[in-house]
């Protein structure tokens, strides 16, 4: 019986166990219009990547704790000093100094507004979210950039006030652990596993 | 606020004049079950040789270095595919390099070839691009394309690139389209135009005779963008030959191809639209600051630049490119253009980025009839016909080849060979396509200067390729 590939880090090295790929036989591709002559083959492949969040790990681990982390350049010699970035940027794009990690959860709860949005009826393979997916781009007071995420409840509109919700139960540890609902939504209506 | 230093704003300079001598392309299609990629590349190089009355072997004997544009290794499941093609073209042991800048890969590939010749490293360089997008099902293809978004922050949100453009479409429609239905119809008109022009192009695989209502009633992919607003997913190859003056004259002697002066400039911007910070609008030669002093009053929300409504990379590619080539007003100085119409909305956005209309007024390029071969309102020639190939919506988007296809197309106008190449009955038959009974000659009469915009992601990389008849230059730069 196979098990999902699992990874942990020990002594700064990846340690892996389980199955990282699954063998499936290739199949011939034949031409139905020409006596089923051979045209090619399928090449099935099921792989598991090992991906480091690096300096962004604090952002992703904080989501399931109900916190939205951002960064700010505090270099006194940088023209961009004081600029707050969401999406989280590890380094300042001007001076390339290490940004300070800040908690902007309250700022998001109080000032998040939909900058633009779209409703996605088709998605690519491997999408976990149910369709239609309501992409929203969110602006915050005092933040230089505009975060892309998704709305879990209601219909989006430009200028709508929204608040963050976090997947605190069974988190995926991906950006999908962060979602948004219209301001004033009661906690009882949130999707399973999510909380404010 | 993004600011640029004087050094960063230096106008690029080439050490010598550079010429486009010939170009070629394969048939484009959604799938080629019966052809390997190398066969498509050989088709393209063979046509490039034929257009200057040479055999492929004769043309190859002039090539000194080769630049290959191939974006998505994971589509074709072949790393170092450039080496495979280089070998199959019989160009070993010449120096070669692969170029990858997403949807702008074709334009970037020409950029590299032009720089090689301009520097004197090579007298003749091959720029060849291709893409193999038929080796996975379409939904997996959409997933693979979405990997060109940020994989931790954006890709998981739907795994479909149309979504990343749809948020821009929504914002643009609200701010500059003033939420008018007429703006949405203008977007649809672009899809009708491009699929209609593709009907006259034997290389194209997205030709359709449709109406605005057909577009507006097509299935929603990511609202407000519908299926017929979106570009094709294609397979095919295209190439061009870049030379110095002496080699260009030699290769084109007694042929129908006149060597064309070529300039390429490039710009870039964040992979994630989320990371765009506000800045002042960099002005093109045909603009003044006064043009935008009340932009936010005329279009509330429109003063956040580039925001989600403009492509800074396209603006900078032309900011550099126009000054390199002496273009002071693209509407006056250019005769034909090919733009990267990945989606109808990005076509409109680009009209503004490249200075065909001021920011906020892009729709007028369509509504005035300027963008047509023949202006539907006047019956006269369009002022600056765009995407007569059918573009990415009607002709193809075989990513690594796309920017080179665009240059092939504009060059055929400058060579006055558009009808010969696109109207050839034998070509239609060899592609197993039926030439329409109402086939129309789309040659832009007297075309002397042209532009192609090659564009990646949601504006991460953009190149502007400018071609000119050497007897109709706007400035003597070298």
XYZ file of C-alpha atoms in Angstrom:
674
model
C 0.000 0.000 0.000
C 1.408 3.364 -0.969
C 1.492 6.435 1.260
C 1.713 10.106 0.365
C 5.213 11.458 0.144
C 6.163 13.274 3.339
C 9.117 15.533 4.068
C 10.720 17.028 7.154
C 13.940 18.900 7.729
C 16.674 17.566 10.029
C 20.163 19.054 10.259
C 19.205 21.418 7.452
C 18.582 18.499 5.104
C 15.317 17.223 3.627
C 14.308 13.830 4.959
C 11.690 12.079 2.860
C 9.485 9.043 3.289
C 6.557 7.583 1.398
C 5.953 7.483 -2.331
C 6.958 10.507 -4.377
C 6.017 9.083 -7.713
C 3.644 6.453 -8.966
C 4.414 4.311 -11.959
C 1.778 4.060 -14.672
C 2.482 2.266 -17.956
C 2.604 4.337 -21.123
C 0.036 3.665 -23.835
C 0.301 3.831 -27.642
C -1.427 6.660 -29.573
C -2.866 5.356 -32.821
C -4.500 6.957 -35.864
C -8.156 5.956 -36.174
C -8.209 7.358 -39.724
C -5.246 5.339 -40.928
C -5.527 1.683 -39.962
C -4.639 2.489 -36.350
C -1.059 3.220 -37.300
C 1.220 4.190 -34.408
C 1.498 7.991 -33.965
C 3.090 8.305 -30.527
C 2.809 7.300 -26.871
C 1.416 8.724 -23.643
C 3.931 9.516 -20.919
C 2.100 9.330 -17.565
C 3.895 10.875 -14.636
C 2.790 11.668 -11.103
C 5.385 13.584 -9.148
C 5.556 15.368 -5.798
C 7.653 18.527 -5.597
C 9.510 19.611 -2.474
C 9.148 23.375 -2.109
C 10.642 25.758 0.469
C 8.764 28.878 1.561
C 12.070 30.294 2.779
C 11.615 33.689 4.380
C 7.896 33.656 3.585
C 7.251 30.662 5.864
C 6.193 32.965 8.698
C 3.393 34.333 6.517
C 2.005 30.905 5.663
C 2.286 29.489 9.198
C 0.540 32.550 10.630
C -2.590 32.115 8.559
C -3.866 29.135 10.535
C -3.228 31.192 13.700
C -5.602 33.861 12.431
C -2.873 36.363 11.626
C -2.081 38.218 8.424
C 1.599 39.108 8.326
C 3.131 41.749 6.060
C 6.541 43.367 5.809
C 7.856 46.896 6.036
C 11.150 48.470 5.072
C 12.655 50.119 8.158
C 16.037 51.016 6.655
C 16.568 54.670 7.602
C 18.726 55.193 4.510
C 16.139 53.825 2.071
C 13.843 56.058 0.025
C 11.112 53.472 0.535
C 11.424 53.437 4.334
C 8.054 52.832 5.920
C 6.558 51.183 2.844
C 4.352 48.243 3.779
C 4.119 45.277 1.440
C 1.240 42.840 1.128
C 1.984 40.441 -0.580
C 4.760 39.880 1.901
C 8.189 40.747 0.452
C 11.188 39.344 2.292
C 13.501 42.093 1.057
C 12.830 45.741 0.202
C 12.644 46.179 -3.559
C 14.691 49.389 -3.317
C 17.557 48.797 -0.884
C 17.310 44.974 -0.831
C 17.617 45.107 2.949
C 15.675 42.584 5.029
C 12.192 43.909 5.719
C 10.603 43.891 9.168
C 7.758 41.408 9.591
C 4.634 43.080 10.954
C 1.186 41.846 11.923
C -1.415 43.672 9.822
C -4.431 41.600 10.870
C -6.215 44.517 12.537
C -5.386 46.836 9.647
C -6.928 44.307 7.263
C -10.027 43.858 9.426
C -10.596 47.597 9.476
C -9.613 48.815 6.013
C -9.716 45.978 3.468
C -11.592 47.013 0.317
C -12.050 45.241 -3.008
C -9.956 46.991 -5.661
C -11.135 44.734 -8.478
C -12.460 41.230 -8.919
C -13.582 38.565 -11.338
C -15.730 35.476 -11.262
C -13.993 32.414 -12.695
C -16.232 29.746 -14.207
C -13.464 27.579 -15.653
C -10.302 26.540 -13.967
C -7.180 24.641 -14.838
C -6.403 21.136 -13.689
C -5.545 20.537 -10.023
C -7.724 23.397 -8.738
C -9.043 22.731 -5.236
C -11.481 25.650 -4.970
C -15.104 25.136 -5.994
C -16.301 27.040 -9.057
C -17.274 29.754 -9.585
C -14.142 31.133 -7.934
C -14.475 34.780 -6.951
C -11.022 36.301 -7.260
C -10.683 39.593 -5.420
C -7.819 42.043 -5.261
C -7.739 43.832 -1.936
C -6.333 47.234 -1.049
C -5.536 48.374 2.496
C -4.952 51.810 3.968
C -1.253 52.583 4.124
C -0.181 49.487 2.162
C 1.654 50.056 -1.116
C 0.489 46.938 -2.913
C -2.735 45.054 -3.638
C -3.250 41.465 -2.496
C -4.910 38.806 -4.659
C -7.173 36.350 -2.841
C -10.722 34.959 -3.025
C -14.122 35.774 -1.602
C -15.878 32.874 0.164
C -19.307 34.412 0.709
C -21.432 36.820 -1.314
C -20.922 38.561 -4.617
C -17.867 40.801 -5.038
C -18.028 44.425 -6.080
C -15.425 47.139 -6.450
C -15.238 49.187 -3.244
C -16.848 46.489 -1.074
C -15.545 46.276 2.504
C -14.278 42.800 3.336
C -12.604 41.101 6.288
C -10.116 38.233 6.343
C -10.971 34.727 7.445
C -8.437 32.020 8.187
C -8.487 28.252 7.883
C -7.699 27.388 11.458
C -8.892 23.783 11.272
C -7.104 21.359 8.912
C -5.032 24.099 7.264
C -3.448 23.523 3.865
C -0.498 25.797 4.704
C -1.020 27.498 1.331
C -2.457 30.838 0.278
C -5.852 29.106 0.226
C -5.877 29.270 4.053
C -6.647 32.984 3.649
C -10.020 34.046 2.321
C -12.385 37.004 2.708
C -16.021 37.659 3.465
C -18.128 40.838 3.397
C -17.714 42.953 6.534
C -20.416 42.084 9.051
C -20.646 38.396 8.124
C -21.405 36.380 11.295
C -18.883 33.675 12.226
C -21.615 31.041 12.069
C -21.843 31.521 8.297
C -18.154 30.965 7.549
C -17.049 27.966 5.482
C -16.060 24.836 7.386
C -12.716 25.141 9.115
C -12.532 28.937 8.773
C -12.662 31.545 11.522
C -11.918 35.210 11.960
C 6.758 55.444 -5.958
C 9.049 53.949 -8.558
C 11.714 56.316 -9.843
C 14.321 55.815 -12.520
C 17.873 57.086 -12.663
C 19.318 58.833 -15.711
C 21.488 55.801 -16.321
C 18.452 53.546 -16.392
C 16.732 55.832 -18.856
C 19.602 55.895 -21.344
C 18.304 55.463 -24.867
C 19.695 52.125 -26.108
C 22.191 52.459 -28.928
C 23.339 49.874 -31.432
C 26.873 49.839 -32.756
C 25.789 49.354 -36.365
C 22.595 49.200 -38.437
C 20.798 45.868 -38.155
C 18.459 44.369 -40.752
C 15.704 41.807 -40.934
C 16.365 39.921 -44.155
C 13.773 37.189 -44.286
C 11.394 35.218 -42.111
C 9.267 32.109 -42.213
C 6.730 30.150 -40.259
C 4.971 26.815 -40.111
C 1.292 26.181 -40.244
C -0.246 26.815 -36.803
C -2.765 24.479 -35.241
C -4.140 23.283 -31.906
C -2.336 19.987 -32.347
C 0.046 18.274 -34.722
C -0.301 14.551 -34.042
C 1.736 13.807 -37.148
C 4.675 16.209 -36.761
C 7.539 16.616 -34.354
C 8.597 20.097 -33.304
C 11.754 19.916 -35.397
C 9.638 19.356 -38.523
C 7.740 22.567 -37.802
C 11.001 24.458 -37.260
C 12.361 23.133 -40.531
C 9.149 24.258 -42.259
C 9.757 27.771 -40.917
C 13.423 27.930 -41.892
C 12.663 26.503 -45.331
C 10.152 29.257 -45.992
C 12.621 31.904 -44.828
C 15.105 30.550 -47.376
C 12.502 30.379 -50.146
C 11.534 34.027 -49.686
C 15.070 35.024 -50.698
C 15.345 32.385 -53.405
C 17.781 30.201 -51.503
C 17.896 26.629 -50.413
C 17.903 26.029 -46.675
C 21.498 24.839 -46.949
C 22.556 28.052 -48.679
C 20.871 30.199 -46.036
C 22.320 28.138 -43.211
C 25.817 28.736 -44.519
C 25.471 32.413 -43.519
C 24.142 31.821 -39.981
C 26.796 32.475 -37.353
C 24.813 32.187 -34.083
C 21.324 30.946 -33.243
C 18.783 32.222 -30.675
C 15.909 29.938 -29.758
C 12.691 30.997 -28.085
C 10.821 28.209 -26.344
C 8.945 29.112 -23.223
C 7.480 26.104 -21.508
C 9.738 23.093 -21.158
C 7.061 21.342 -19.127
C 4.598 21.414 -22.056
C 6.932 19.443 -24.271
C 8.510 17.491 -21.413
C 11.952 18.183 -22.888
C 14.619 20.231 -21.169
C 17.262 21.667 -23.489
C 14.843 21.370 -26.376
C 16.849 24.144 -27.998
C 19.754 21.747 -28.382
C 17.496 19.225 -30.075
C 16.260 21.775 -32.604
C 19.744 23.199 -33.168
C 21.027 19.734 -33.982
C 18.079 18.862 -36.229
C 18.563 22.119 -38.133
C 22.146 21.041 -38.697
C 23.614 24.136 -37.096
C 26.116 22.492 -34.742
C 28.747 23.545 -33.670
C 27.593 27.167 -33.858
C 26.997 29.077 -30.651
C 23.380 29.020 -29.473
C 21.280 29.996 -26.495
C 17.686 29.555 -25.358
C 15.456 32.492 -24.447
C 12.450 32.349 -22.102
C 10.311 35.338 -21.246
C 6.814 33.873 -21.236
C 4.528 35.256 -23.917
C 7.267 37.693 -24.915
C 9.696 34.890 -25.688
C 9.474 35.455 -29.452
C 10.162 39.172 -29.180
C 12.951 38.590 -26.687
C 14.539 36.054 -29.010
C 14.709 38.623 -31.791
C 16.053 41.125 -29.238
C 18.974 38.793 -28.525
C 19.686 38.174 -32.217
C 19.596 41.891 -32.980
C 22.026 42.659 -30.158
C 24.389 39.950 -31.403
C 24.520 41.561 -34.838
C 24.570 45.131 -33.527
C 27.577 44.346 -31.383
C 29.497 42.816 -34.260
C 29.622 39.367 -32.677
C 27.687 37.906 -35.603
C 26.984 39.137 -39.126
C 24.003 36.828 -39.504
C 21.893 35.366 -36.711
C 18.901 33.055 -36.620
C 15.993 33.823 -34.278
C 13.688 30.805 -34.115
C 10.772 30.209 -31.764
C 8.246 27.429 -31.213
C 5.867 25.955 -28.694
C 4.414 22.506 -28.277
C 1.127 22.945 -26.390
C -0.632 19.795 -27.556
C 1.142 17.251 -25.379
C -1.256 17.692 -22.441
C -5.069 18.038 -22.244
C -6.370 21.626 -22.294
C -7.154 21.840 -18.573
C -3.652 20.661 -17.741
C -2.365 23.153 -20.312
C -4.208 25.908 -18.457
C -2.612 24.681 -15.255
C 0.861 24.728 -16.819
C 0.333 28.263 -18.167
C -0.862 29.409 -14.748
C 2.492 28.313 -13.357
C 3.739 31.548 -14.948
C 1.916 33.366 -12.167
C 3.414 33.372 -8.653
C 3.120 29.768 -7.545
C 2.599 30.463 -3.848
C 0.402 33.541 -4.033
C -1.626 33.395 -7.258
C -1.420 30.092 -9.133
C -3.518 28.112 -6.597
C -6.392 30.568 -7.149
C -7.958 28.805 -10.097
C -4.939 27.707 -12.098
C -6.134 29.698 -15.088
C -4.449 32.734 -16.604
C -7.669 34.215 -17.921
C -8.557 34.992 -14.321
C -5.504 37.178 -13.862
C -6.574 39.243 -16.899
C -10.222 39.274 -15.903
C -9.509 41.288 -12.754
C -7.831 43.869 -14.979
C -10.766 43.791 -17.373
C -13.161 44.386 -14.489
C -11.154 47.324 -13.175
C -10.637 48.843 -16.619
C -14.333 48.485 -17.441
C -15.250 50.230 -14.181
C -12.709 53.073 -14.390
C -12.197 53.802 -18.086
C -15.192 51.974 -19.544
C -17.459 53.719 -17.018
C -19.351 50.408 -16.707
C -20.969 51.009 -20.087
C -22.302 48.088 -22.124
C -20.895 49.842 -25.160
C -17.365 49.298 -23.841
C -18.023 45.575 -23.481
C -19.257 45.546 -27.083
C -16.077 47.274 -28.195
C -14.068 44.458 -26.612
C -16.211 41.961 -28.496
C -15.630 43.875 -31.723
C -11.911 43.187 -31.345
C -12.569 39.442 -31.186
C -14.785 39.670 -34.278
C -12.122 41.633 -36.148
C -9.239 39.321 -35.297
C -11.064 36.093 -35.981
C -12.321 37.613 -39.212
C -8.865 38.655 -40.419
C -7.640 35.163 -39.537
C -9.983 33.867 -42.246
C -7.643 35.422 -44.823
C -4.560 33.829 -43.274
C -3.754 30.244 -44.253
C -1.415 29.839 -41.272
C -4.171 30.711 -38.766
C -6.197 28.152 -36.830
C -8.737 30.378 -35.094
C -10.558 31.860 -38.043
C -14.274 32.447 -37.508
C -16.972 34.488 -39.140
C -18.742 35.759 -36.017
C -20.675 38.718 -34.648
C -20.410 40.835 -31.528
C -23.399 38.940 -30.127
C -21.611 35.636 -30.687
C -18.771 36.888 -28.504
C -21.095 38.220 -25.825
C -23.016 34.942 -25.762
C -19.957 32.680 -25.694
C -19.330 30.794 -22.428
C -17.874 32.767 -19.541
C -14.321 31.744 -18.703
C -13.628 34.366 -16.056
C -16.198 37.138 -15.985
C -16.178 39.523 -17.777
C -13.993 37.577 -20.226
C -15.714 34.975 -22.363
C -14.326 32.165 -24.489
C -14.212 34.244 -27.675
C -12.339 37.045 -25.867
C -9.428 34.688 -25.279
C -6.381 33.777 -27.350
C -5.744 30.380 -28.841
C -3.528 27.613 -27.491
C -1.326 26.610 -30.408
C 1.515 24.601 -31.820
C 3.905 25.936 -34.447
C 7.225 27.579 -35.236
C 8.449 30.859 -36.707
C 11.859 32.290 -37.485
C 13.646 35.315 -38.872
C 17.130 36.090 -40.090
C 18.935 39.118 -38.686
C 22.004 40.535 -40.483
C 24.414 43.395 -40.695
C 24.195 45.655 -43.727
C 26.718 43.917 -45.956
C 25.251 40.467 -45.362
C 21.713 41.789 -45.730
C 22.504 43.274 -49.134
C 24.165 40.068 -50.255
C 21.336 37.802 -49.134
C 18.592 39.877 -50.725
C 20.235 40.786 -54.020
C 17.818 40.149 -56.905
C 15.086 38.900 -54.547
C 11.691 40.366 -53.657
C 12.774 40.994 -50.056
C 14.176 44.400 -49.254
C 16.323 44.368 -46.108
C 14.377 46.077 -43.328
C 16.004 48.066 -40.547
C 15.110 46.557 -37.191
C 15.195 47.864 -33.627
C 14.064 45.999 -30.526
C 13.629 47.457 -27.038
C 12.340 45.803 -23.893
C 10.595 46.631 -20.637
C 9.534 44.703 -17.567
C 7.241 44.882 -14.574
C 6.201 42.748 -11.632
C 5.097 39.172 -12.224
C 2.294 39.735 -9.722
C -0.015 42.683 -10.457
C -0.328 42.729 -6.663
C 3.195 44.184 -6.418
C 2.595 47.196 -8.664
C 3.376 50.414 -6.827
C 2.111 53.803 -7.895
C 4.276 55.959 -10.139
C 4.117 58.860 -12.546
C 3.260 57.945 -16.120
C 6.447 57.796 -18.228
C 5.625 59.969 -21.228
C 6.038 58.917 -24.838
C 7.283 61.450 -27.410
C 3.719 62.257 -28.488
C 2.533 62.973 -24.931
C 2.850 65.817 -22.428
C 2.227 65.856 -18.696
C -0.803 68.091 -19.287
C -2.485 65.167 -21.014
C -2.851 63.400 -17.682
C -3.146 66.223 -15.148
C -6.889 65.637 -14.726
C -6.972 61.900 -15.480
C -8.350 61.081 -12.024
C -11.126 63.641 -12.435
C -12.161 62.412 -15.851
C -11.858 58.764 -14.830
C -12.171 58.364 -11.039
C -9.649 55.727 -9.961
C -7.667 56.126 -13.173
C -4.887 58.120 -11.591
C -3.430 55.050 -9.878
C -0.748 54.220 -12.450
C -0.114 51.626 -13.692
C -2.582 50.023 -11.289
C -4.506 47.160 -12.833
C -5.281 49.058 -16.023
C -1.894 49.673 -17.679
C 1.183 47.672 -18.597
C 4.297 49.544 -17.516
C 6.484 47.042 -19.374
C 4.775 47.865 -22.686
C 5.060 51.568 -21.992
C 8.796 51.247 -21.286
C 9.439 49.011 -24.311
C 8.045 51.807 -26.473
C 9.577 54.564 -24.335
C 12.977 53.173 -25.330
C 12.044 51.837 -28.752
C 10.402 54.963 -30.166
C 13.387 57.067 -29.184
C 15.819 54.540 -30.676
C 14.023 54.576 -34.013
C 12.989 58.252 -34.111
C 9.248 57.682 -33.762
C 7.583 60.834 -32.470
C 3.958 59.832 -33.014
C 3.120 56.162 -33.568
C -0.214 56.986 -35.217
C 1.552 59.111 -37.809
C 4.871 57.309 -38.182
C 3.697 53.687 -38.345
C 1.705 51.983 -41.119
C 0.846 48.565 -39.678
C 1.131 46.906 -36.261
C 0.731 43.550 -34.579
C -0.177 43.604 -30.880
C -0.234 40.848 -28.278
C -4.003 40.380 -28.009
C -3.885 37.605 -25.420
C -7.330 38.841 -24.434
C -9.509 41.565 -25.903
C -8.962 43.684 -22.791
C -5.165 43.532 -23.084
C -5.412 44.721 -26.688
C -7.185 47.900 -25.497
C -4.770 48.382 -22.607
C -1.864 48.138 -25.028
C -3.269 50.826 -27.364
C -2.726 53.231 -24.470
C 0.595 51.861 -23.279
C 2.134 52.284 -26.715
C 0.674 55.734 -27.311
C -1.970 55.087 -29.970
C -4.426 56.809 -27.662
C -3.980 58.532 -24.287
C -4.638 56.486 -21.155
C -8.363 56.069 -20.697
C -9.223 56.486 -24.356
C -8.021 53.208 -25.890
C -11.496 52.159 -26.973
C -11.486 54.969 -29.520
C -8.793 53.192 -31.537
C -11.414 50.541 -32.308
C -14.533 52.696 -32.319
C -12.992 55.216 -34.729
C -12.198 52.424 -37.199
C -8.490 53.334 -37.143
C -7.466 49.771 -36.275
C -9.053 48.189 -39.337
C -7.531 47.425 -42.715
C -10.547 49.229 -44.157
C -12.328 51.617 -41.834
C -15.903 50.298 -41.552
C -17.244 53.826 -41.045
C -15.585 55.492 -44.021
C -14.709 52.678 -46.422
C -11.219 54.191 -46.591
C -7.958 52.598 -45.456
C -7.680 52.284 -41.691
C -5.306 54.791 -40.206
C -3.142 52.161 -38.453
C -4.314 48.605 -39.157
C -3.619 46.191 -36.313
C -3.440 42.411 -36.128
C -4.263 41.703 -39.761
C -2.813 38.232 -39.135
C -5.677 37.559 -36.744
C -3.328 37.968 -33.801
C -3.283 35.624 -30.855
C -7.071 35.448 -30.844
C -7.470 34.460 -34.490
C -4.117 33.246 -35.807
C -2.169 31.513 -33.049
C -0.436 31.689 -29.695
C 2.348 29.140 -29.872
C 4.131 31.076 -27.164
C 7.792 30.974 -28.204
C 6.857 31.569 -31.837
C 4.236 34.272 -31.319
C 6.455 37.347 -31.268
C 8.287 36.085 -34.335
C 5.034 35.357 -36.174
C 4.068 38.985 -35.541
C 7.321 40.195 -37.096
C 6.914 37.836 -40.051
C 3.467 39.331 -40.623
C 4.440 42.994 -40.485
C 7.482 42.302 -42.667
C 5.294 40.826 -45.408
C 3.490 44.170 -45.592
C 6.738 46.134 -45.822
C 7.976 43.753 -48.522
C 4.643 44.209 -50.324
C 4.352 40.412 -50.360
C 1.336 39.908 -48.079
C -1.041 38.817 -50.843
C 1.529 36.593 -52.538
C 2.221 34.737 -49.291
C -1.281 34.631 -47.782
C -3.258 34.225 -50.976
C -1.258 31.357 -52.466
C -3.729 28.562 -53.307
C -0.978 25.956 -52.971
C -0.263 27.034 -49.420
C -3.939 26.788 -48.429
C -4.055 23.301 -49.929
C -0.800 22.162 -48.365
C -2.181 23.221 -44.961
C -5.395 21.310 -45.712
C -7.394 24.514 -45.303
C -10.000 25.967 -47.609
C -9.339 29.423 -48.960
C -12.542 31.417 -48.385
C -14.537 32.454 -51.432
C -14.485 36.014 -50.088
C -10.722 35.979 -49.451
C -9.544 39.577 -49.293
C -6.126 41.066 -49.913
C -5.130 42.733 -46.617
C -1.855 44.191 -47.904
C -1.381 47.638 -46.376
C -0.532 49.612 -49.461
C 2.699 51.548 -49.309
C 3.587 50.345 -45.812
C 7.063 51.544 -44.828
C 7.178 51.266 -41.024
C 5.728 48.736 -38.641
C 5.669 47.683 -34.997
C 5.155 44.397 -33.152
C 4.523 44.127 -29.414
C 5.461 40.859 -27.722
C 4.115 40.546 -24.181
C 4.441 38.121 -21.269
C 2.412 37.231 -18.225
C 0.262 40.083 -16.986
C 2.942 42.410 -18.303
C 6.132 41.002 -16.799
C 8.152 41.323 -20.012
C 7.368 43.263 -23.182
C 9.399 43.945 -26.292
C 8.740 46.432 -29.071
C 10.142 45.433 -32.448
C 10.207 48.217 -35.010
C 10.785 47.572 -38.711
C 11.428 50.250 -41.310
C 12.104 50.410 -45.003
C 15.694 51.764 -44.970
C 14.710 54.423 -47.504
C 12.072 55.757 -45.108
C 13.930 56.097 -41.822
C 12.870 58.719 -39.328
C 16.383 59.449 -38.161
C 19.906 58.518 -39.170
C 21.078 56.989 -35.927
C 24.310 55.274 -36.919
